[in-house]
Amino acid sequence: MRLGPGKIAPLPRGQSALVHIVSGAAKLVAHAAAEREQVTAFNFSGDLVMVPGSGPHAYVLHTLIECELTVFPYKALRGAVADDPAILARLLDNCDAALSRCREKALMIGRKTASERMAGFLVMMAARIGEPRGDAVLLDLPMSRRDIGDSLGLTIETISRQFSLLREARQIATEGRSKVVLLDFSGLQERAGHLAELGPAFSSKFALDQC
Amino acid sequence: MRLGPGKIAPLPRGQSALVHIVSGAAKLVAHAAAEREQVTAFNFSGDLVMVPGSGPHAYVLHTLIECELTVFPYKALRGAVADDPAILARLLDNCDAALSRCREKALMIGRKTASERMAGFLVMMAARIGEPRGDAVLLDLPMSRRDIGDSLGLTIETISRQFSLLREARQIATEGRSKVVLLDFSGLQERAGHLAELGPAFSSKFALDQC
DNA sequence: CGTGTTATTGAGTTGTATCAATCCCAGTGG
DNA sequence: CCACTGGGATTGATACAACTCAATAACACG
């Protein structure tokens, strides 16, 4: 399946789906109420995303840029591989990594300031899609300020102000709407309040989804 | 392993552990910084909890009341069952349920008001440890106001004020510090902003952990 | 080079945190 | 059985971080 940017992935209704992002970038969105959305995860090429089909809130997978997707109805897939230890183990490791990231996200949203969340987001994105440029890291973010806000539990205005503060602090530089240069990576980690480096669950490999 | 109330479960350092709560109740705590903790999950008898051993923040399992625990070093367990599809499938389903709950929690913390979070918490706890009493549901909460606050990303004072508001609204009644009677369950669901009933991932069975 | 969308910046408001007193229970010992 | 006691809970007053509303600026696209 190929989708243009800003599209909603057509998934089977009423049941969970496992989506493989062959290429592109997407966001998994939970709908809390009208005009109140929470971005559960950002996903990039190679990721496997579990999209819940039932529960107290509705989930939707939005493309950020053009995407190639492969969609599996989860229940059927789960039944078909019930006696294939290799695939089960792979799914388990993916799910475990996604759980770790989701917990980190809950901690970030629940107990961190806007400044700490912003720095944590940039460090996380650097681990996912950052390209080293000497001492600095180059990021080309496919998501809007609104998406970042919906991911961190903040408003677009607060995101924008945090970008401005980080620019003033000379920890980042921005080029256009989407490009960000992380000039002081260790400073950002410190600002994020991280105790240690990000582990394997936060890198690109074996990612069921990203937070 | 048997532990009294308010104890920290002794787990192997530097590696992840899978803990089976044979009996009792516990909380999984993430340490953001001094005096800033996030309760990642509450767990009750029968639960399997994954306690991450590495990552950007430190995790600890605290008992709330007396507990019997069985601790497995996760890496060793994961290696030992690598070709056992039944156990892998069980772990996968547990992990999947935990991920669903953690996502709901992230949504709750990121995009809901104190009132909605409090109602959501009570509905969630009712699904876990509630006892029906005619139209009402009886809850005996093993955790303190501080624990609830650390779980919902709020302070003890805000939790206390929300309890008072719910009492004034005649949606709950309280007896002593720990007992809560949910007098208007559907009203609480509505207040929580839930679109549908809680699904199987939120009941007691097959719970890797609770949010 | 318009034109519409997204981002930035400013001013003012608000929900929750913080600080500070009580108050109330659950143990403990008399 | 009941006073004592200490930690948790409640309530009130105030502060502040982030939200909301509003106006301008910057970018991307045709």
Tab-separated table of C-alpha atoms (C1' of nucleotides) in Angstrom:
chain	number	residue	atom	x	y	z
A	1	MET	CA	0.000	0.000	0.000
A	2	ARG	CA	1.298	3.432	-0.976
A	3	LEU	CA	-0.022	6.620	0.627
A	4	GLY	CA	0.678	10.307	0.088
A	5	PRO	CA	1.593	12.679	2.942
A	6	GLY	CA	-1.034	13.562	5.556
A	7	LYS	CA	-3.251	10.547	4.850
A	8	ILE	CA	-5.015	8.216	7.277
A	9	ALA	CA	-3.994	4.595	6.785
A	10	PRO	CA	-7.079	2.534	5.924
A	11	LEU	CA	-7.101	-0.272	8.474
A	12	PRO	CA	-9.651	-3.029	9.189
A	13	ARG	CA	-12.282	-1.573	11.524
A	14	GLY	CA	-12.866	-2.909	15.015
A	15	GLN	CA	-9.721	-5.012	15.186
A	16	SER	CA	-6.063	-4.436	15.898
A	17	ALA	CA	-3.625	-4.197	13.005
A	18	LEU	CA	0.117	-4.637	12.760
A	19	VAL	CA	1.593	-2.235	10.210
A	20	HIS	CA	5.039	-2.534	8.701
A	21	ILE	CA	6.388	0.810	7.502
A	22	VAL	CA	8.397	-0.141	4.438
A	23	SER	CA	9.366	3.468	3.802
A	24	GLY	CA	8.302	6.926	4.932
A	25	ALA	CA	7.244	8.302	8.309
A	26	ALA	CA	3.960	8.169	10.233
A	27	LYS	CA	2.373	9.040	13.548
A	28	LEU	CA	0.113	6.872	15.699
A	29	VAL	CA	-2.614	9.128	17.108
A	30	ALA	CA	-5.013	8.511	19.989
A	31	HIS	CA	-8.176	10.585	20.038
A	32	ALA	CA	-9.037	11.834	23.526
A	33	ALA	CA	-11.841	14.123	22.417
A	34	ALA	CA	-12.591	16.745	19.786
A	35	GLU	CA	-9.494	18.906	19.295
A	36	ARG	CA	-7.517	16.888	21.847
A	37	GLU	CA	-5.197	14.325	20.340
A	38	GLN	CA	-2.218	12.484	21.740
A	39	VAL	CA	0.518	11.293	19.405
A	40	THR	CA	1.360	7.883	20.840
A	41	ALA	CA	4.347	7.245	18.619
A	42	PHE	CA	6.286	8.486	15.614
A	43	ASN	CA	7.317	5.752	13.201
A	44	PHE	CA	9.897	5.546	10.477
A	45	SER	CA	10.897	3.140	7.728
A	46	GLY	CA	11.474	-0.376	8.994
A	47	ASP	CA	9.194	0.000	12.023
A	48	LEU	CA	6.427	-2.357	13.024
A	49	VAL	CA	3.483	-0.537	14.606
A	50	MET	CA	0.665	-2.106	16.555
A	51	VAL	CA	-2.543	-0.116	16.075
A	52	PRO	CA	-5.141	-1.063	18.724
A	53	GLY	CA	-8.606	-1.613	17.294
A	54	SER	CA	-10.548	-1.433	20.536
A	55	GLY	CA	-10.247	0.202	23.928
A	56	PRO	CA	-11.343	3.329	25.749
A	57	HIS	CA	-10.004	5.596	22.989
A	58	ALA	CA	-9.716	5.418	19.191
A	59	TYR	CA	-6.351	5.068	17.429
A	60	VAL	CA	-5.452	6.150	13.908
A	61	LEU	CA	-2.235	5.904	11.886
A	62	HIS	CA	-1.462	9.128	9.950
A	63	THR	CA	1.265	9.407	7.329
A	64	LEU	CA	3.616	12.385	7.712
A	65	ILE	CA	5.266	11.997	4.334
A	66	GLU	CA	4.708	9.567	1.465
A	67	CYS	CA	4.706	6.019	2.833
A	68	GLU	CA	4.760	2.428	1.699
A	69	LEU	CA	2.901	0.279	4.224
A	70	THR	CA	2.153	-3.395	4.700
A	71	VAL	CA	-0.910	-4.052	6.867
A	72	PHE	CA	-1.540	-7.289	8.764
A	73	PRO	CA	-4.748	-7.962	10.695
A	74	TYR	CA	-3.141	-8.719	14.057
A	75	LYS	CA	-5.480	-11.461	15.235
A	76	ALA	CA	-5.002	-13.489	12.044
A	77	LEU	CA	-1.235	-12.974	12.085
A	78	ARG	CA	-1.013	-13.883	15.743
A	79	GLY	CA	-2.956	-17.111	15.054
A	80	ALA	CA	-0.879	-18.014	12.011
A	81	VAL	CA	2.445	-17.744	13.828
A	82	ALA	CA	1.281	-19.337	17.115
A	83	ASP	CA	3.793	-22.174	16.693
A	84	ASP	CA	6.635	-20.289	15.058
A	85	PRO	CA	9.059	-19.427	17.865
A	86	ALA	CA	11.312	-17.274	15.681
A	87	ILE	CA	8.561	-14.868	14.651
A	88	LEU	CA	6.981	-14.868	18.113
A	89	ALA	CA	10.341	-13.998	19.646
A	90	ARG	CA	10.813	-11.191	17.155
A	91	LEU	CA	7.349	-9.797	17.920
A	92	LEU	CA	7.991	-10.109	21.650
A	93	ASP	CA	11.262	-8.198	21.460
A	94	ASN	CA	9.571	-5.494	19.389
A	95	CYS	CA	6.735	-5.238	21.860
A	96	ASP	CA	9.136	-5.124	24.788
A	97	ALA	CA	11.055	-2.251	23.209
A	98	ALA	CA	7.822	-0.385	22.472
A	99	LEU	CA	6.734	-0.836	26.084
A	100	SER	CA	10.036	0.569	27.344
A	101	ARG	CA	9.691	3.617	25.164
A	102	CYS	CA	6.065	4.140	26.086
A	103	ARG	CA	6.974	4.045	29.779
A	104	GLU	CA	9.696	6.607	29.211
A	105	LYS	CA	7.153	8.732	27.424
A	106	ALA	CA	4.693	8.474	30.317
A	107	LEU	CA	7.435	9.537	32.710
A	108	MET	CA	8.389	12.420	30.453
A	109	ILE	CA	4.814	13.694	30.122
A	110	GLY	CA	3.929	13.139	33.765
A	111	ARG	CA	6.913	14.487	35.627
A	112	LYS	CA	8.990	16.725	33.370
A	113	THR	CA	8.880	20.406	32.453
A	114	ALA	CA	8.355	21.695	28.921
A	115	SER	CA	12.089	22.326	28.601
A	116	GLU	CA	12.991	18.795	29.682
A	117	ARG	CA	10.403	17.232	27.367
A	118	MET	CA	11.638	19.219	24.377
A	119	ALA	CA	15.262	18.201	25.014
A	120	GLY	CA	14.183	14.582	25.564
A	121	PHE	CA	12.286	14.622	22.290
A	122	LEU	CA	15.293	15.896	20.346
A	123	VAL	CA	17.621	13.329	21.936
A	124	MET	CA	15.134	10.564	21.122
A	125	MET	CA	14.759	11.739	17.533
A	126	ALA	CA	18.536	11.977	17.172
A	127	ALA	CA	18.766	8.301	18.139
A	128	ARG	CA	16.149	7.516	15.483
A	129	ILE	CA	16.797	9.692	12.458
A	130	GLY	CA	19.781	11.859	13.362
A	131	GLU	CA	22.792	12.156	11.067
A	132	PRO	CA	26.129	12.964	12.714
A	133	ARG	CA	27.903	16.047	11.329
A	134	GLY	CA	31.133	16.221	13.262
A	135	ASP	CA	30.312	17.191	16.819
A	136	ALA	CA	26.743	18.121	15.868
A	137	VAL	CA	23.758	16.002	14.827
A	138	LEU	CA	21.523	16.952	11.909
A	139	LEU	CA	17.793	16.268	12.165
A	140	ASP	CA	15.210	16.628	9.407
A	141	LEU	CA	11.909	16.389	11.273
A	142	PRO	CA	8.975	15.182	9.166
A	143	MET	CA	6.408	16.263	11.769
A	144	SER	CA	4.912	19.695	12.444
A	145	ARG	CA	5.088	21.707	15.684
A	146	ARG	CA	1.537	20.590	16.341
A	147	ASP	CA	2.551	16.929	16.065
A	148	ILE	CA	5.443	17.484	18.469
A	149	GLY	CA	3.095	19.225	20.891
A	150	ASP	CA	0.547	16.430	20.656
A	151	SER	CA	3.340	13.952	21.340
A	152	LEU	CA	4.711	15.773	24.399
A	153	GLY	CA	1.394	16.910	25.860
A	154	LEU	CA	2.120	20.577	25.104
A	155	THR	CA	0.739	23.257	22.758
A	156	ILE	CA	2.312	24.465	19.515
A	157	GLU	CA	3.055	27.820	21.146
A	158	THR	CA	4.996	26.171	23.975
A	159	ILE	CA	6.932	24.053	21.459
A	160	SER	CA	7.781	27.151	19.477
A	161	ARG	CA	8.927	29.010	22.592
A	162	GLN	CA	11.109	26.073	23.627
A	163	PHE	CA	12.729	26.026	20.181
A	164	SER	CA	13.450	29.737	20.609
A	165	LEU	CA	14.937	29.204	24.075
A	166	LEU	CA	17.171	26.372	22.807
A	167	ARG	CA	18.313	28.597	19.942
A	168	GLU	CA	19.140	31.416	22.375
A	169	ALA	CA	21.058	28.908	24.522
A	170	ARG	CA	23.061	27.961	21.407
A	171	GLN	CA	22.167	24.293	21.938
A	172	ILE	CA	20.419	24.012	18.580
A	173	ALA	CA	20.121	25.860	15.293
A	174	THR	CA	17.193	25.620	12.882
A	175	GLU	CA	17.025	25.841	9.110
A	176	GLY	CA	13.553	26.316	7.658
A	177	ARG	CA	10.621	24.582	9.338
A	178	SER	CA	11.991	21.081	9.511
A	179	LYS	CA	15.754	21.029	9.848
A	180	VAL	CA	17.314	21.163	13.301
A	181	VAL	CA	21.033	21.002	14.118
A	182	LEU	CA	21.852	19.723	17.606
A	183	LEU	CA	24.943	21.762	18.479
A	184	ASP	CA	25.356	20.553	22.072
A	185	PHE	CA	24.158	16.975	22.327
A	186	SER	CA	25.427	16.264	25.825
A	187	GLY	CA	23.900	19.537	26.994
A	188	LEU	CA	20.557	18.406	25.604
A	189	GLN	CA	20.855	15.038	27.359
A	190	GLU	CA	21.559	16.857	30.587
A	191	ARG	CA	18.616	19.193	30.024
A	192	ALA	CA	16.411	16.158	29.384
A	193	GLY	CA	17.341	14.811	32.818
A	194	HIS	CA	18.593	11.494	31.506
A	195	LEU	CA	20.575	9.328	33.894
A	196	ALA	CA	22.239	7.311	31.162
A	197	GLU	CA	22.583	6.961	27.416
A	198	LEU	CA	19.601	5.647	25.499
A	199	GLY	CA	19.710	1.867	25.285
A	200	PRO	CA	18.977	-0.447	22.350
A	201	ALA	CA	15.206	-0.164	22.862
A	202	PHE	CA	15.441	3.427	21.670
A	203	SER	CA	17.431	2.896	18.492
A	204	SER	CA	15.982	2.205	15.077
A	205	LYS	CA	16.329	-1.548	15.104
A	206	PHE	CA	13.568	-3.853	16.284
A	207	ALA	CA	11.162	-0.997	16.784
A	208	LEU	CA	7.519	-1.893	17.215
A	209	ASP	CA	6.863	1.798	17.479
A	210	GLN	CA	8.471	4.992	18.623
A	211	CYS	CA	7.536	7.430	21.334
B	1	MET	CA	10.377	-14.394	47.971
B	2	ARG	CA	8.218	-12.796	50.652
B	3	LEU	CA	8.328	-9.063	51.397
B	4	GLY	CA	6.587	-6.834	53.934
B	5	PRO	CA	4.706	-3.661	52.952
B	6	GLY	CA	6.647	-0.666	51.633
B	7	LYS	CA	9.745	-2.652	50.661
B	8	ILE	CA	11.873	-2.424	47.538
B	9	ALA	CA	12.065	-5.734	45.685
B	10	PRO	CA	15.728	-6.846	45.489
B	11	LEU	CA	16.336	-7.407	41.777
B	12	PRO	CA	19.509	-8.261	39.860
B	13	ARG	CA	21.319	-4.993	39.127
B	14	GLY	CA	21.912	-3.737	35.621
B	15	GLN	CA	19.602	-6.177	33.894
B	16	SER	CA	15.889	-6.456	33.278
B	17	ALA	CA	13.794	-8.736	35.482
B	18	LEU	CA	10.414	-10.355	35.023
B	19	VAL	CA	8.540	-10.520	38.334
B	20	HIS	CA	5.513	-12.689	39.004
B	21	ILE	CA	3.339	-11.294	41.785
B	22	VAL	CA	2.045	-14.441	43.468
B	23	SER	CA	0.091	-12.422	46.000
B	24	GLY	CA	-0.077	-8.846	47.256
B	25	ALA	CA	0.133	-5.505	45.461
B	26	ALA	CA	3.093	-3.472	44.213
B	27	LYS	CA	3.996	-0.375	42.208
B	28	LEU	CA	6.572	-0.028	39.451
B	29	VAL	CA	8.322	3.312	39.951
B	30	ALA	CA	10.486	5.286	37.530
B	31	HIS	CA	12.846	7.830	39.043
B	32	ALA	CA	12.927	11.074	37.066
B	33	ALA	CA	14.977	12.983	39.613
B	34	ALA	CA	15.162	13.616	43.337
B	35	GLU	CA	11.625	14.017	44.676
B	36	ARG	CA	10.133	13.408	41.243
B	37	GLU	CA	8.858	9.886	40.694
B	38	GLN	CA	6.464	8.433	38.177
B	39	VAL	CA	4.461	5.326	39.051
B	40	THR	CA	4.566	3.375	35.802
B	41	ALA	CA	2.151	0.671	36.887
B	42	PHE	CA	0.242	-0.768	39.826
B	43	ASN	CA	0.361	-4.541	40.038
B	44	PHE	CA	-1.738	-7.115	41.837
B	45	SER	CA	-1.666	-10.836	42.502
B	46	GLY	CA	-1.237	-12.872	39.348
B	47	ASP	CA	0.475	-10.097	37.404
B	48	LEU	CA	3.709	-10.434	35.482
B	49	VAL	CA	5.771	-7.233	35.596
B	50	MET	CA	8.718	-6.390	33.414
B	51	VAL	CA	11.197	-4.220	35.320
B	52	PRO	CA	13.666	-2.559	32.913
B	53	GLY	CA	17.257	-2.742	34.119
B	54	SER	CA	18.723	-0.115	31.817
B	55	GLY	CA	17.580	3.000	30.005
B	56	PRO	CA	17.472	6.755	30.485
B	57	HIS	CA	15.815	6.413	33.914
B	58	ALA	CA	15.958	3.948	36.817
B	59	TYR	CA	13.086	1.626	37.685
B	60	VAL	CA	12.235	0.075	41.055
B	61	LEU	CA	9.485	-2.295	42.194
B	62	HIS	CA	7.950	-1.256	45.558
B	63	THR	CA	5.559	-3.424	47.541
B	64	LEU	CA	2.389	-1.689	48.740
B	65	ILE	CA	1.286	-4.496	51.059
B	66	GLU	CA	2.876	-7.818	51.977
B	67	CYS	CA	3.812	-9.662	48.779
B	68	GLU	CA	4.997	-13.033	47.565
B	69	LEU	CA	7.145	-12.570	44.470
B	70	THR	CA	8.942	-14.807	41.997
B	71	VAL	CA	11.807	-13.079	40.200
B	72	PHE	CA	13.214	-14.177	36.829
B	73	PRO	CA	16.266	-12.559	35.225
B	74	TYR	CA	14.637	-11.632	31.913
B	75	LYS	CA	17.566	-12.246	29.606
B	76	ALA	CA	18.076	-15.779	30.896
B	77	LEU	CA	14.358	-16.524	30.762
B	78	ARG	CA	14.072	-15.109	27.260
B	79	GLY	CA	16.978	-17.300	26.137
B	80	ALA	CA	15.605	-20.426	27.792
B	81	VAL	CA	12.192	-20.171	26.125
B	82	ALA	CA	13.456	-19.039	22.702
B	83	ASP	CA	12.034	-22.174	21.068
B	84	ASP	CA	8.918	-22.625	23.197
B	85	PRO	CA	6.065	-21.077	21.207
B	86	ALA	CA	3.477	-21.468	23.997
B	87	ILE	CA	5.440	-19.436	26.519
B	88	LEU	CA	6.577	-16.904	23.930
B	89	ALA	CA	2.978	-16.405	22.872
B	90	ARG	CA	1.911	-15.920	26.468
B	91	LEU	CA	4.661	-13.358	27.045
B	92	LEU	CA	3.763	-11.589	23.804
B	93	ASP	CA	0.092	-11.286	24.762
B	94	ASN	CA	1.055	-9.975	28.193
B	95	CYS	CA	3.418	-7.443	26.673
B	96	ASP	CA	0.802	-6.390	24.138
B	97	ALA	CA	-1.734	-5.757	26.913
B	98	ALA	CA	0.816	-3.803	28.934
B	99	LEU	CA	1.614	-1.673	25.886
B	100	SER	CA	-2.076	-0.891	25.367
B	101	ARG	CA	-2.456	0.208	28.954
B	102	CYS	CA	0.721	2.250	28.894
B	103	ARG	CA	-0.489	4.072	25.794
B	104	GLU	CA	-3.801	4.824	27.483
B	105	LYS	CA	-1.866	6.146	30.425
B	106	ALA	CA	0.249	8.397	28.209
B	107	LEU	CA	-2.920	9.778	26.645
B	108	MET	CA	-4.457	10.312	30.068
B	109	ILE	CA	-1.434	12.153	31.420
B	110	GLY	CA	-0.783	14.155	28.282
B	111	ARG	CA	-4.225	15.347	27.271
B	112	LYS	CA	-6.637	15.071	30.197
B	113	THR	CA	-7.539	17.312	33.127
B	114	ALA	CA	-7.074	16.342	36.770
B	115	SER	CA	-10.782	15.495	37.018
B	116	GLU	CA	-10.685	13.215	33.961
B	117	ARG	CA	-7.517	11.465	35.169
B	118	MET	CA	-8.986	10.819	38.607
B	119	ALA	CA	-12.171	9.333	37.119
B	120	GLY	CA	-10.117	7.284	34.662
B	121	PHE	CA	-7.991	5.955	37.495
B	122	LEU	CA	-11.024	4.834	39.498
B	123	VAL	CA	-12.613	3.146	36.463
B	124	MET	CA	-9.331	1.366	35.746
B	125	MET	CA	-8.961	0.235	39.352
B	126	ALA	CA	-12.568	-0.960	39.384
B	127	ALA	CA	-11.752	-3.214	36.422
B	128	ARG	CA	-8.767	-4.551	38.344
B	129	ILE	CA	-9.736	-4.924	41.980
B	130	GLY	CA	-13.329	-3.684	42.231
B	131	GLU	CA	-16.044	-5.736	43.940
B	132	PRO	CA	-19.612	-5.192	42.730
B	133	ARG	CA	-22.102	-4.231	45.458
B	134	GLY	CA	-25.411	-3.968	43.647
B	135	ASP	CA	-25.265	-0.845	41.480
B	136	ALA	CA	-22.096	0.355	43.190
B	137	VAL	CA	-18.517	-0.934	43.102
B	138	LEU	CA	-16.393	-1.270	46.222
B	139	LEU	CA	-12.669	-0.486	46.009
B	140	ASP	CA	-10.059	-1.048	48.693
B	141	LEU	CA	-7.055	0.860	47.401
B	142	PRO	CA	-3.694	-0.390	48.659
B	143	MET	CA	-1.856	2.733	47.484
B	144	SER	CA	-1.561	6.160	49.131
B	145	ARG	CA	-2.666	9.509	47.699
B	146	ARG	CA	0.977	10.138	46.904
B	147	ASP	CA	1.148	6.945	44.848
B	148	ILE	CA	-1.991	7.904	42.947
B	149	GLY	CA	-0.551	11.352	42.295
B	150	ASP	CA	2.747	9.894	41.083
B	151	SER	CA	0.777	7.600	38.792
B	152	LEU	CA	-1.379	10.351	37.261
B	153	GLY	CA	1.258	13.070	37.087
B	154	LEU	CA	-0.459	15.159	39.795
B	155	THR	CA	0.281	16.181	43.403
B	156	ILE	CA	-1.267	14.697	46.552
B	157	GLU	CA	-3.146	17.954	47.135
B	158	THR	CA	-4.757	17.801	43.692
B	159	ILE	CA	-5.693	14.146	44.256
B	160	SER	CA	-7.249	15.054	47.588
B	161	ARG	CA	-9.207	17.929	46.053
B	162	GLN	CA	-10.497	15.669	43.285
B	163	PHE	CA	-11.675	13.114	45.866
B	164	SER	CA	-13.520	15.925	47.630
B	165	LEU	CA	-15.137	17.115	44.391
B	166	LEU	CA	-16.255	13.585	43.505
B	167	ARG	CA	-17.717	13.198	46.990
B	168	GLU	CA	-19.602	16.498	46.618
B	169	ALA	CA	-20.877	15.308	43.230
B	170	ARG	CA	-22.158	12.143	44.955
B	171	GLN	CA	-20.256	9.983	42.456
B	172	ILE	CA	-18.166	8.322	45.159
B	173	ALA	CA	-18.116	7.848	48.918
B	174	THR	CA	-15.031	7.137	51.012
B	175	GLU	CA	-14.558	5.097	54.178
B	176	GLY	CA	-11.295	5.618	56.018
B	177	ARG	CA	-8.147	6.228	53.989
B	178	SER	CA	-8.366	3.333	51.591
B	179	LYS	CA	-11.964	2.347	50.885
B	180	VAL	CA	-13.829	4.012	48.039
B	181	VAL	CA	-17.389	3.238	46.904
B	182	LEU	CA	-18.113	4.092	43.276
B	183	LEU	CA	-21.769	5.198	43.447
B	184	ASP	CA	-22.132	6.289	39.801
B	185	PHE	CA	-19.942	4.123	37.631
B	186	SER	CA	-21.287	5.279	34.260
B	187	GLY	CA	-20.956	8.881	35.426
B	188	LEU	CA	-17.308	8.225	36.215
B	189	GLN	CA	-16.742	6.643	32.803
B	190	GLU	CA	-18.282	9.701	31.212
B	191	ARG	CA	-16.147	12.011	33.338
B	192	ALA	CA	-13.071	10.019	32.292
B	193	GLY	CA	-13.910	10.772	28.657
B	194	HIS	CA	-13.939	7.129	27.615
B	195	LEU	CA	-15.402	6.323	24.228
B	196	ALA	CA	-16.076	2.673	25.061
B	197	GLU	CA	-15.907	0.092	27.807
B	198	LEU	CA	-12.482	-1.102	28.882
B	199	GLY	CA	-11.408	-4.092	26.791
B	200	PRO	CA	-9.698	-7.312	27.862
B	201	ALA	CA	-6.270	-5.661	28.008
B	202	PHE	CA	-7.480	-3.758	31.066
B	203	SER	CA	-8.870	-6.639	33.091
B	204	SER	CA	-6.929	-8.722	35.552
B	205	LYS	CA	-6.103	-11.620	33.281
B	206	PHE	CA	-2.934	-11.825	31.243
B	207	ALA	CA	-1.599	-8.654	32.729
B	208	LEU	CA	2.088	-7.965	32.254
B	209	ASP	CA	1.544	-4.871	34.307
B	210	GLN	CA	-1.061	-2.271	35.049
B	211	CYS	CA	-1.134	1.427	34.351
C	1	DC	C1'	5.200	37.002	-6.552
C	2	DG	C1'	0.994	36.305	-4.397
C	3	DT	C1'	-1.456	33.328	-1.120
C	4	DG	C1'	-2.532	30.102	2.327
C	5	DT	C1'	-0.617	27.541	5.873
C	6	DT	C1'	2.525	27.049	9.664
C	7	DA	C1'	5.455	29.192	13.000
C	8	DT	C1'	6.704	32.847	16.111
C	9	DT	C1'	5.994	36.292	19.483
C	10	DG	C1'	3.281	38.952	22.864
C	11	DA	C1'	-0.312	39.746	26.487
C	12	DG	C1'	-3.310	38.002	29.620
C	13	DT	C1'	-5.646	33.921	31.905
C	14	DT	C1'	-6.027	29.580	34.283
C	15	DG	C1'	-5.284	24.987	36.206
C	16	DT	C1'	-2.322	22.834	38.928
C	17	DA	C1'	1.786	23.235	41.953
C	18	DT	C1'	3.620	24.995	46.045
C	19	DC	C1'	3.593	26.463	50.682
C	20	DA	C1'	1.366	26.219	55.064
C	21	DA	C1'	-1.925	24.978	58.591
C	22	DT	C1'	-4.919	21.927	60.611
C	23	DC	C1'	-7.298	17.520	60.670
C	24	DC	C1'	-7.913	12.707	60.876
C	25	DC	C1'	-7.064	8.165	61.119
C	26	DA	C1'	-4.257	3.773	62.505
C	27	DG	C1'	-1.113	2.048	65.502
C	28	DT	C1'	0.999	1.937	70.149
C	29	DG	C1'	1.293	1.847	74.862
C	30	DG	C1'	-0.706	2.864	79.125
D	1	DC	C1'	-10.542	0.336	76.504
D	2	DC	C1'	-8.882	4.806	75.668
D	3	DA	C1'	-5.355	8.633	75.429
D	4	DC	C1'	-1.300	9.497	72.802
D	5	DT	C1'	1.300	10.133	68.645
D	6	DG	C1'	2.983	10.456	64.007
D	7	DG	C1'	2.287	10.139	59.230
D	8	DG	C1'	-1.078	10.650	55.785
D	9	DA	C1'	-5.011	13.489	54.215
D	10	DT	C1'	-7.617	17.644	53.753
D	11	DT	C1'	-8.252	22.476	53.114
D	12	DG	C1'	-6.818	27.262	52.219
D	13	DA	C1'	-3.821	31.020	50.193
D	14	DT	C1'	-0.670	32.139	46.816
D	15	DA	C1'	2.604	31.413	42.822
D	16	DC	C1'	3.826	30.052	38.478
D	17	DA	C1'	4.238	27.223	34.205
D	18	DA	C1'	1.769	26.387	30.449
D	19	DC	C1'	-2.547	27.523	28.005
D	20	DT	C1'	-5.435	30.636	25.362
D	21	DC	C1'	-6.266	34.368	22.471
D	22	DA	C1'	-4.418	37.491	19.169
D	23	DA	C1'	-1.449	39.594	15.914
D	24	DT	C1'	2.547	39.300	13.005
D	25	DA	C1'	6.134	36.878	10.494
D	26	DA	C1'	8.149	33.187	7.771
D	27	DC	C1'	7.905	29.657	4.847
D	28	DA	C1'	6.259	26.555	0.903
D	29	DC	C1'	3.668	26.207	-3.072
D	30	DG	C1'	1.529	27.277	-7.273
